[in-house]
Amino acid sequence: MEEKMPKKALITGITGQDGSYLTEFLLSKGYEVHGVIRRSSNFNTQRLDHIYIDPHNSCARMKLHYGDLSDASALRKWVDTICPDEVYNLGAQSHVGISFENPDYTADVVATGALRLLEAVRAHIESTGREVRYYQAGSSEMYGATPPPQDENTSFHPRSPYAVSKVAAHWYTVNYREAYGLFACNGILFNHESPRRGENFVTRKITRAVGRIKVGLQNKLFLGNLKASRDWGFAGDYVEAMWLMLQQDKPDDYVVATEDSHTVEEFLEAAFGYVGLNWKEHVEVDPRYFRPAEVDNLRGCATKAKEVLGWAPKVSFKQLVAMMVDSDLEKAKREKILVEHGYIDSRQQP
Ligand code: NDP
Ligand code: GDR
């Protein structure tokens, strides 16, 4: 009997938070997973180390290739040589605050990068006749100033170079679907976090500090706007929704959210409270972290994802906070041992 070839996925942003969870998920479904990674002077694959198998080993089902969303020729080359069934565009300069400092770069990678990848997929389909499905990592930041609840019909009012670039990527994706019949989906994902979240996003910055304060490595935490409210879910739950979108009969756009929103202050209360600390004794507001334009309130309505995809979040806000604090407390304990033995400097902070 002929053996069935495994499906192939190509992921940009594979080294990021979502890239690592999506890779685990797709490997568990039997996929061969290919990832585009950036050249860096330091290794940037820490989030993948636990699933990495040397490619010389025939059982290696995750393969990494150098490329960049700013390099159209590399994107085309990898789409043509890998011949993926599904392409997930997760790569981005994804920090909203930093996008005000690096606007041009952010637009190039987030907006034009998506266009470059769509064009690589379109050209590959045209020359081979293969079917390739495309997922675009859209963001609740696109709603920006439009008040909640936000769903697929809510108008966009982006408030940062990052968010404007995501709106452009969203419409490029819709345009390639309408113009070329591409199976292309936009996932409009609300904030999702995990122990693998980048350390300069507010949730992880808080849970890292909670761990370090609890073990005595740090005393203060400097933050910006504490009044902003976000719909925070667990990244592990959200990558399943990305995959589900590409398994449907028709391409479409979906909001993915918990439908529950909390302020940064509430996150502080939950994270510090979980280990018996009072956040007010440790947190100071530093205007350096204020943004030129803020997004005050995001809360999604994920009815469509629930009804069409059969998707629902599994991890609650409270469980998410506990998961992140537990992980960062363990990390801080290990860090403390290294400090006490003089291997690292206690002033080293995220
Ligand atoms: P991360 O910041 O953790 O990961 C971003 C990834 O993009 C990293 O792998 C990074 O590589 C890669 N990358 C950055 N610049 C480039 C480039 N020029 N070319 C190719 N790859 C690049 O983000 P998340 O995993 O949290 O998010 C994944 C995607 O989903 C992003 O597009 C983000 O904007 C979007 N999103 C995220 C949400 C969230 O709450 N997490 C919500 C909604 C949307 P490196 O490791 O080398 O830096
Ligand atoms: P966000 O996430 O901007 O929603 O974008 P972030 O965690 O950076 O900010 C959330 C809110 O917290 C406020 N805040 C701070 N933020 C950071 N980073 N650092 C601070 O010290 C701080 N103090 C207060 C912010 O002002 C903001 O209101 C994330 C990213 O993952 C995007 O890529 C994604 O598209 C959206 O979520 C949905």
GROMACS .gro file of N, CA and C in nm, residues 76-181:
model
  318
   76ARG      N    1   1.032   3.337  -0.180
   76ARG     CA    2   0.992   3.263  -0.301
   76ARG      C    3   1.068   3.131  -0.309
   77LYS      N    4   1.201   3.140  -0.281
   77LYS     CA    5   1.283   3.019  -0.289
   77LYS      C    6   1.231   2.912  -0.193
   78TRP      N    7   1.200   2.950  -0.069
   78TRP     CA    8   1.158   2.847   0.027
   78TRP      C    9   1.020   2.792  -0.006
   79VAL      N   10   0.930   2.878  -0.053
   79VAL     CA   11   0.798   2.825  -0.092
   79VAL      C   12   0.816   2.726  -0.208
   80ASP      N   13   0.902   2.761  -0.303
   80ASP     CA   14   0.921   2.674  -0.420
   80ASP      C   15   0.993   2.545  -0.384
   81THR      N   16   1.092   2.550  -0.295
   81THR     CA   17   1.166   2.427  -0.266
   81THR      C   18   1.094   2.337  -0.165
   82ILE      N   19   1.025   2.398  -0.070
   82ILE     CA   20   0.956   2.317   0.033
   82ILE      C   21   0.823   2.263  -0.018
   83CYS      N   22   0.757   2.339  -0.106
   83CYS     CA   23   0.623   2.303  -0.156
   83CYS      C   24   0.527   2.276  -0.039
   84PRO      N   25   0.505   2.375   0.046
   84PRO     CA   26   0.418   2.353   0.163
   84PRO      C   27   0.272   2.340   0.123
   85ASP      N   28   0.196   2.271   0.209
   85ASP     CA   29   0.050   2.268   0.192
   85ASP      C   30  -0.012   2.388   0.263
   86GLU      N   31   0.053   2.429   0.373
   86GLU     CA   32   0.000   2.542   0.452
   86GLU      C   33   0.114   2.637   0.487
   87VAL      N   34   0.087   2.766   0.477
   87VAL     CA   35   0.185   2.868   0.513
   87VAL      C   36   0.127   2.954   0.625
   88TYR      N   37   0.200   2.966   0.734
   88TYR     CA   38   0.155   3.047   0.848
   88TYR      C   39   0.247   3.168   0.859
   89ASN      N   40   0.193   3.287   0.837
   89ASN     CA   41   0.278   3.407   0.844
   89ASN      C   42   0.269   3.469   0.984
   90LEU      N   43   0.356   3.424   1.074
   90LEU     CA   44   0.358   3.474   1.213
   90LEU      C   45   0.472   3.573   1.235
   91GLY      N   46   0.562   3.587   1.141
   91GLY     CA   47   0.679   3.674   1.161
   91GLY      C   48   0.636   3.819   1.171
   92ALA      N   49   0.697   3.892   1.264
   92ALA     CA   50   0.664   4.034   1.279
   92ALA      C   51   0.757   4.102   1.378
   93GLN      N   52   0.776   4.232   1.362
   93GLN     CA   53   0.825   4.315   1.472
   93GLN      C   54   0.698   4.338   1.551
   94SER      N   55   0.678   4.261   1.656
   94SER     CA   56   0.544   4.250   1.715
   94SER      C   57   0.523   4.338   1.839
   95HIS      N   58   0.621   4.421   1.873
   95HIS     CA   59   0.606   4.506   1.992
   95HIS      C   60   0.546   4.641   1.953
   96VAL      N   61   0.428   4.669   2.009
   96VAL     CA   62   0.354   4.791   1.973
   96VAL      C   63   0.434   4.916   2.010
   97GLY      N   64   0.487   4.920   2.133
   97GLY     CA   65   0.562   5.038   2.178
   97GLY      C   66   0.684   5.064   2.091
   98ILE      N   67   0.756   4.958   2.059
   98ILE     CA   68   0.879   4.972   1.978
   98ILE      C   69   0.847   5.014   1.835
   99SER      N   70   0.723   4.984   1.790
   99SER     CA   71   0.688   5.024   1.653
   99SER      C   72   0.685   5.176   1.636
  100PHE      N   73   0.667   5.249   1.748
  100PHE     CA   74   0.675   5.396   1.739
  100PHE      C   75   0.820   5.441   1.721
  101GLU      N   76   0.913   5.360   1.771
  101GLU     CA   77   1.055   5.395   1.759
  101GLU      C   78   1.115   5.346   1.628
  102ASN      N   79   1.061   5.235   1.576
  102ASN     CA   80   1.111   5.178   1.449
  102ASN      C   81   0.995   5.164   1.349
  103PRO      N   82   0.931   5.275   1.313
  103PRO     CA   83   0.808   5.264   1.231
  103PRO      C   84   0.832   5.210   1.090
  104ASP      N   85   0.941   5.257   1.030
  104ASP     CA   86   0.968   5.220   0.891
  104ASP      C   87   0.995   5.069   0.882
  105TYR      N   88   1.081   5.021   0.972
  105TYR     CA   89   1.114   4.878   0.974
  105TYR      C   90   0.989   4.794   1.003
  106THR      N   91   0.909   4.841   1.100
  106THR     CA   92   0.788   4.767   1.135
  106THR      C   93   0.695   4.752   1.015
  107ALA      N   94   0.677   4.863   0.942
  107ALA     CA   95   0.589   4.858   0.824
  107ALA      C   96   0.647   4.764   0.719
  108ASP      N   97   0.778   4.768   0.702
  108ASP     CA   98   0.840   4.684   0.599
  108ASP      C   99   0.817   4.535   0.629
  109VAL      N  100   0.838   4.497   0.755
  109VAL     CA  101   0.829   4.355   0.790
  109VAL      C  102   0.683   4.310   0.804
  110VAL      N  103   0.603   4.393   0.873
  110VAL     CA  104   0.466   4.351   0.906
  110VAL      C  105   0.373   4.364   0.785
  111ALA      N  106   0.378   4.477   0.717
  111ALA     CA  107   0.284   4.499   0.605
  111ALA      C  108   0.343   4.445   0.475
  112THR      N  109   0.457   4.501   0.433
  112THR     CA  110   0.513   4.458   0.303
  112THR      C  111   0.563   4.314   0.311
  113GLY      N  112   0.607   4.271   0.429
  113GLY     CA  113   0.650   4.132   0.446
  113GLY      C  114   0.536   4.036   0.415
  114ALA      N  115   0.416   4.069   0.463
  114ALA     CA  116   0.299   3.984   0.434
  114ALA      C  117   0.271   3.983   0.284
  115LEU      N  118   0.282   4.099   0.221
  115LEU     CA  119   0.259   4.108   0.076
  115LEU      C  120   0.362   4.022   0.001
  116ARG      N  121   0.488   4.031   0.045
  116ARG     CA  122   0.593   3.951  -0.022
  116ARG      C  123   0.561   3.801  -0.013
  117LEU      N  124   0.515   3.759   0.105
  117LEU     CA  125   0.488   3.616   0.124
  117LEU      C  126   0.364   3.573   0.043
  118LEU      N  127   0.262   3.657   0.045
  118LEU     CA  128   0.142   3.628  -0.036
  118LEU      C  129   0.180   3.615  -0.183
  119GLU      N  130   0.266   3.705  -0.228
  119GLU     CA  131   0.306   3.705  -0.369
  119GLU      C  132   0.388   3.579  -0.401
  120ALA      N  133   0.472   3.538  -0.306
  120ALA     CA  134   0.550   3.415  -0.327
  120ALA      C  135   0.454   3.295  -0.339
  121VAL      N  136   0.353   3.292  -0.254
  121VAL     CA  137   0.255   3.182  -0.257
  121VAL      C  138   0.176   3.187  -0.388
  122ARG      N  139   0.130   3.307  -0.424
  122ARG     CA  140   0.051   3.320  -0.547
  122ARG      C  141   0.132   3.273  -0.669
  123ALA      N  142   0.258   3.319  -0.678
  123ALA     CA  143   0.341   3.284  -0.794
  123ALA      C  144   0.369   3.133  -0.796
  124HIS      N  145   0.389   3.076  -0.678
  124HIS     CA  146   0.414   2.931  -0.669
  124HIS      C  147   0.292   2.853  -0.718
  125ILE      N  148   0.173   2.896  -0.676
  125ILE     CA  149   0.051   2.828  -0.718
  125ILE      C  150   0.034   2.842  -0.870
  126GLU      N  151   0.062   2.962  -0.921
  126GLU     CA  152   0.046   2.985  -1.065
  126GLU      C  153   0.139   2.893  -1.145
  127SER      N  154   0.263   2.877  -1.097
  127SER     CA  155   0.357   2.798  -1.177
  127SER      C  156   0.346   2.647  -1.155
  128THR      N  157   0.285   2.606  -1.043
  128THR     CA  158   0.280   2.460  -1.017
  128THR      C  159   0.139   2.403  -1.022
  129GLY      N  160   0.039   2.488  -1.004
  129GLY     CA  161  -0.100   2.439  -0.998
  129GLY      C  162  -0.133   2.373  -0.865
  130ARG      N  163  -0.039   2.376  -0.768
  130ARG     CA  164  -0.064   2.314  -0.638
  130ARG      C  165  -0.163   2.399  -0.557
  131GLU      N  166  -0.223   2.338  -0.454
  131GLU     CA  167  -0.302   2.419  -0.361
  131GLU      C  168  -0.217   2.450  -0.237
  132VAL      N  169  -0.211   2.577  -0.199
  132VAL     CA  170  -0.140   2.617  -0.078
  132VAL      C  171  -0.233   2.707   0.002
  133ARG      N  172  -0.249   2.677   0.128
  133ARG     CA  173  -0.337   2.759   0.213
  133ARG      C  174  -0.252   2.855   0.297
  134TYR      N  175  -0.303   2.976   0.319
  134TYR     CA  176  -0.222   3.082   0.383
  134TYR      C  177  -0.295   3.137   0.506
  135TYR      N  178  -0.220   3.147   0.616
  135TYR     CA  179  -0.275   3.207   0.738
  135TYR      C  180  -0.200   3.337   0.769
  136GLN      N  181  -0.273   3.444   0.793
  136GLN     CA  182  -0.213   3.573   0.830
  136GLN      C  183  -0.242   3.604   0.976
  137ALA      N  184  -0.134   3.631   1.052
  137ALA     CA  185  -0.148   3.662   1.195
  137ALA      C  186  -0.196   3.806   1.215
  138GLY      N  187  -0.327   3.823   1.215
  138GLY     CA  188  -0.385   3.955   1.241
  138GLY      C  189  -0.398   3.979   1.390
  139SER      N  190  -0.431   4.103   1.425
  139SER     CA  191  -0.427   4.142   1.566
  139SER      C  192  -0.545   4.228   1.608
  140SER      N  193  -0.586   4.211   1.735
  140SER     CA  194  -0.689   4.297   1.793
  140SER      C  195  -0.643   4.443   1.797
  141GLU      N  196  -0.512   4.467   1.788
  141GLU     CA  197  -0.462   4.605   1.782
  141GLU      C  198  -0.522   4.681   1.663
  142MET      N  199  -0.567   4.609   1.562
  142MET     CA  200  -0.627   4.675   1.445
  142MET      C  201  -0.752   4.751   1.486
  143TYR      N  202  -0.822   4.706   1.591
  143TYR     CA  203  -0.944   4.775   1.637
  143TYR      C  204  -0.909   4.904   1.710
  144GLY      N  205  -0.797   4.902   1.781
  144GLY     CA  206  -0.743   5.023   1.843
  144GLY      C  207  -0.842   5.103   1.925
  145ALA      N  208  -0.886   5.214   1.868
  145ALA     CA  209  -0.973   5.307   1.942
  145ALA      C  210  -1.121   5.270   1.934
  146THR      N  211  -1.156   5.168   1.856
  146THR     CA  212  -1.298   5.131   1.846
  146THR      C  213  -1.339   5.053   1.971
  147PRO      N  214  -1.443   5.099   2.042
  147PRO     CA  215  -1.476   5.035   2.170
  147PRO      C  216  -1.525   4.891   2.158
  148PRO      N  217  -1.507   4.812   2.266
  148PRO     CA  218  -1.552   4.672   2.266
  148PRO      C  219  -1.703   4.662   2.282
  149PRO      N  220  -1.759   4.541   2.257
  149PRO     CA  221  -1.690   4.421   2.210
  149PRO      C  222  -1.656   4.430   2.062
  150GLN      N  223  -1.540   4.369   2.025
  150GLN     CA  224  -1.497   4.377   1.885
  150GLN      C  225  -1.512   4.241   1.818
  151ASP      N  226  -1.577   4.240   1.700
  151ASP     CA  227  -1.589   4.115   1.624
  151ASP      C  228  -1.546   4.139   1.479
  152GLU      N  229  -1.573   4.044   1.391
  152GLU     CA  230  -1.525   4.051   1.253
  152GLU      C  231  -1.585   4.170   1.178
  153ASN      N  232  -1.699   4.224   1.226
  153ASN     CA  233  -1.762   4.336   1.155
  153ASN      C  234  -1.727   4.472   1.214
  154THR      N  235  -1.650   4.473   1.320
  154THR     CA  236  -1.611   4.600   1.385
  154THR      C  237  -1.509   4.673   1.298
  155SER      N  238  -1.523   4.807   1.289
  155SER     CA  239  -1.429   4.879   1.203
  155SER      C  240  -1.294   4.898   1.271
  156PHE      N  241  -1.191   4.904   1.189
  156PHE     CA  242  -1.055   4.920   1.239
  156PHE      C  243  -1.025   5.067   1.265
  157HIS      N  244  -0.955   5.093   1.375
  157HIS     CA  245  -0.904   5.228   1.403
  157HIS      C  246  -0.767   5.211   1.471
  158PRO      N  247  -0.665   5.174   1.390
  158PRO     CA  248  -0.535   5.141   1.448
  158PRO      C  249  -0.468   5.261   1.513
  159ARG      N  250  -0.388   5.235   1.618
  159ARG     CA  251  -0.331   5.344   1.698
  159ARG      C  252  -0.179   5.343   1.705
  160SER      N  253  -0.112   5.263   1.620
  160SER     CA  254   0.034   5.258   1.623
  160SER      C  255   0.083   5.217   1.484
  161PRO      N  256   0.211   5.244   1.454
  161PRO     CA  257   0.264   5.195   1.325
  161PRO      C  258   0.247   5.043   1.312
  162TYR      N  259   0.262   4.971   1.422
  162TYR     CA  260   0.242   4.825   1.419
  162TYR      C  261   0.099   4.793   1.374
  163ALA      N  262   0.003   4.858   1.440
  163ALA     CA  263  -0.138   4.827   1.413
  163ALA      C  264  -0.177   4.867   1.271
  164VAL      N  265  -0.129   4.982   1.224
  164VAL     CA  266  -0.159   5.024   1.087
  164VAL      C  267  -0.102   4.921   0.990
  165SER      N  268   0.018   4.871   1.019
  165SER     CA  269   0.081   4.772   0.931
  165SER      C  270   0.002   4.642   0.930
  166LYS      N  271  -0.052   4.604   1.048
  166LYS     CA  272  -0.134   4.482   1.053
  166LYS      C  273  -0.262   4.500   0.973
  167VAL      N  274  -0.318   4.623   0.974
  167VAL     CA  275  -0.439   4.648   0.893
  167VAL      C  276  -0.405   4.629   0.745
  168ALA      N  277  -0.288   4.681   0.704
  168ALA     CA  278  -0.248   4.665   0.563
  168ALA      C  279  -0.233   4.516   0.530
  169ALA      N  280  -0.168   4.441   0.620
  169ALA     CA  281  -0.149   4.297   0.595
  169ALA      C  282  -0.284   4.225   0.587
  170HIS      N  283  -0.378   4.269   0.673
  170HIS     CA  284  -0.513   4.211   0.670
  170HIS      C  285  -0.576   4.230   0.531
  171TRP      N  286  -0.569   4.352   0.482
  171TRP     CA  287  -0.634   4.381   0.353
  171TRP      C  288  -0.559   4.321   0.235
  172TYR      N  289  -0.427   4.310   0.245
  172TYR     CA  290  -0.353   4.237   0.140
  172TYR      C  291  -0.405   4.094   0.132
  173THR      N  292  -0.428   4.035   0.248
  173THR     CA  293  -0.474   3.896   0.252
  173THR      C  294  -0.613   3.883   0.190
  174VAL      N  295  -0.703   3.975   0.229
  174VAL     CA  296  -0.838   3.974   0.170
  174VAL      C  297  -0.828   3.994   0.018
  175ASN      N  298  -0.740   4.087  -0.022
  175ASN     CA  299  -0.727   4.118  -0.164
  175ASN      C  300  -0.678   3.997  -0.244
  176TYR      N  301  -0.580   3.922  -0.191
  176TYR     CA  302  -0.529   3.805  -0.263
  176TYR      C  303  -0.635   3.695  -0.269
  177ARG      N  304  -0.720   3.690  -0.168
  177ARG     CA  305  -0.830   3.593  -0.170
  177ARG      C  306  -0.928   3.631  -0.282
  178GLU      N  307  -0.964   3.760  -0.286
  178GLU     CA  308  -1.064   3.805  -0.384
  178GLU      C  309  -1.008   3.808  -0.527
  179ALA      N  310  -0.883   3.853  -0.540
  179ALA     CA  311  -0.828   3.873  -0.674
  179ALA      C  312  -0.782   3.742  -0.737
  180TYR      N  313  -0.721   3.652  -0.658
  180TYR     CA  314  -0.659   3.532  -0.715
  180TYR      C  315  -0.724   3.402  -0.665
  181GLY      N  316  -0.826   3.415  -0.581
  181GLY     CA  317  -0.891   3.294  -0.529
  181GLY      C  318  -0.805   3.217  -0.431
   0.00000   0.00000   0.00000
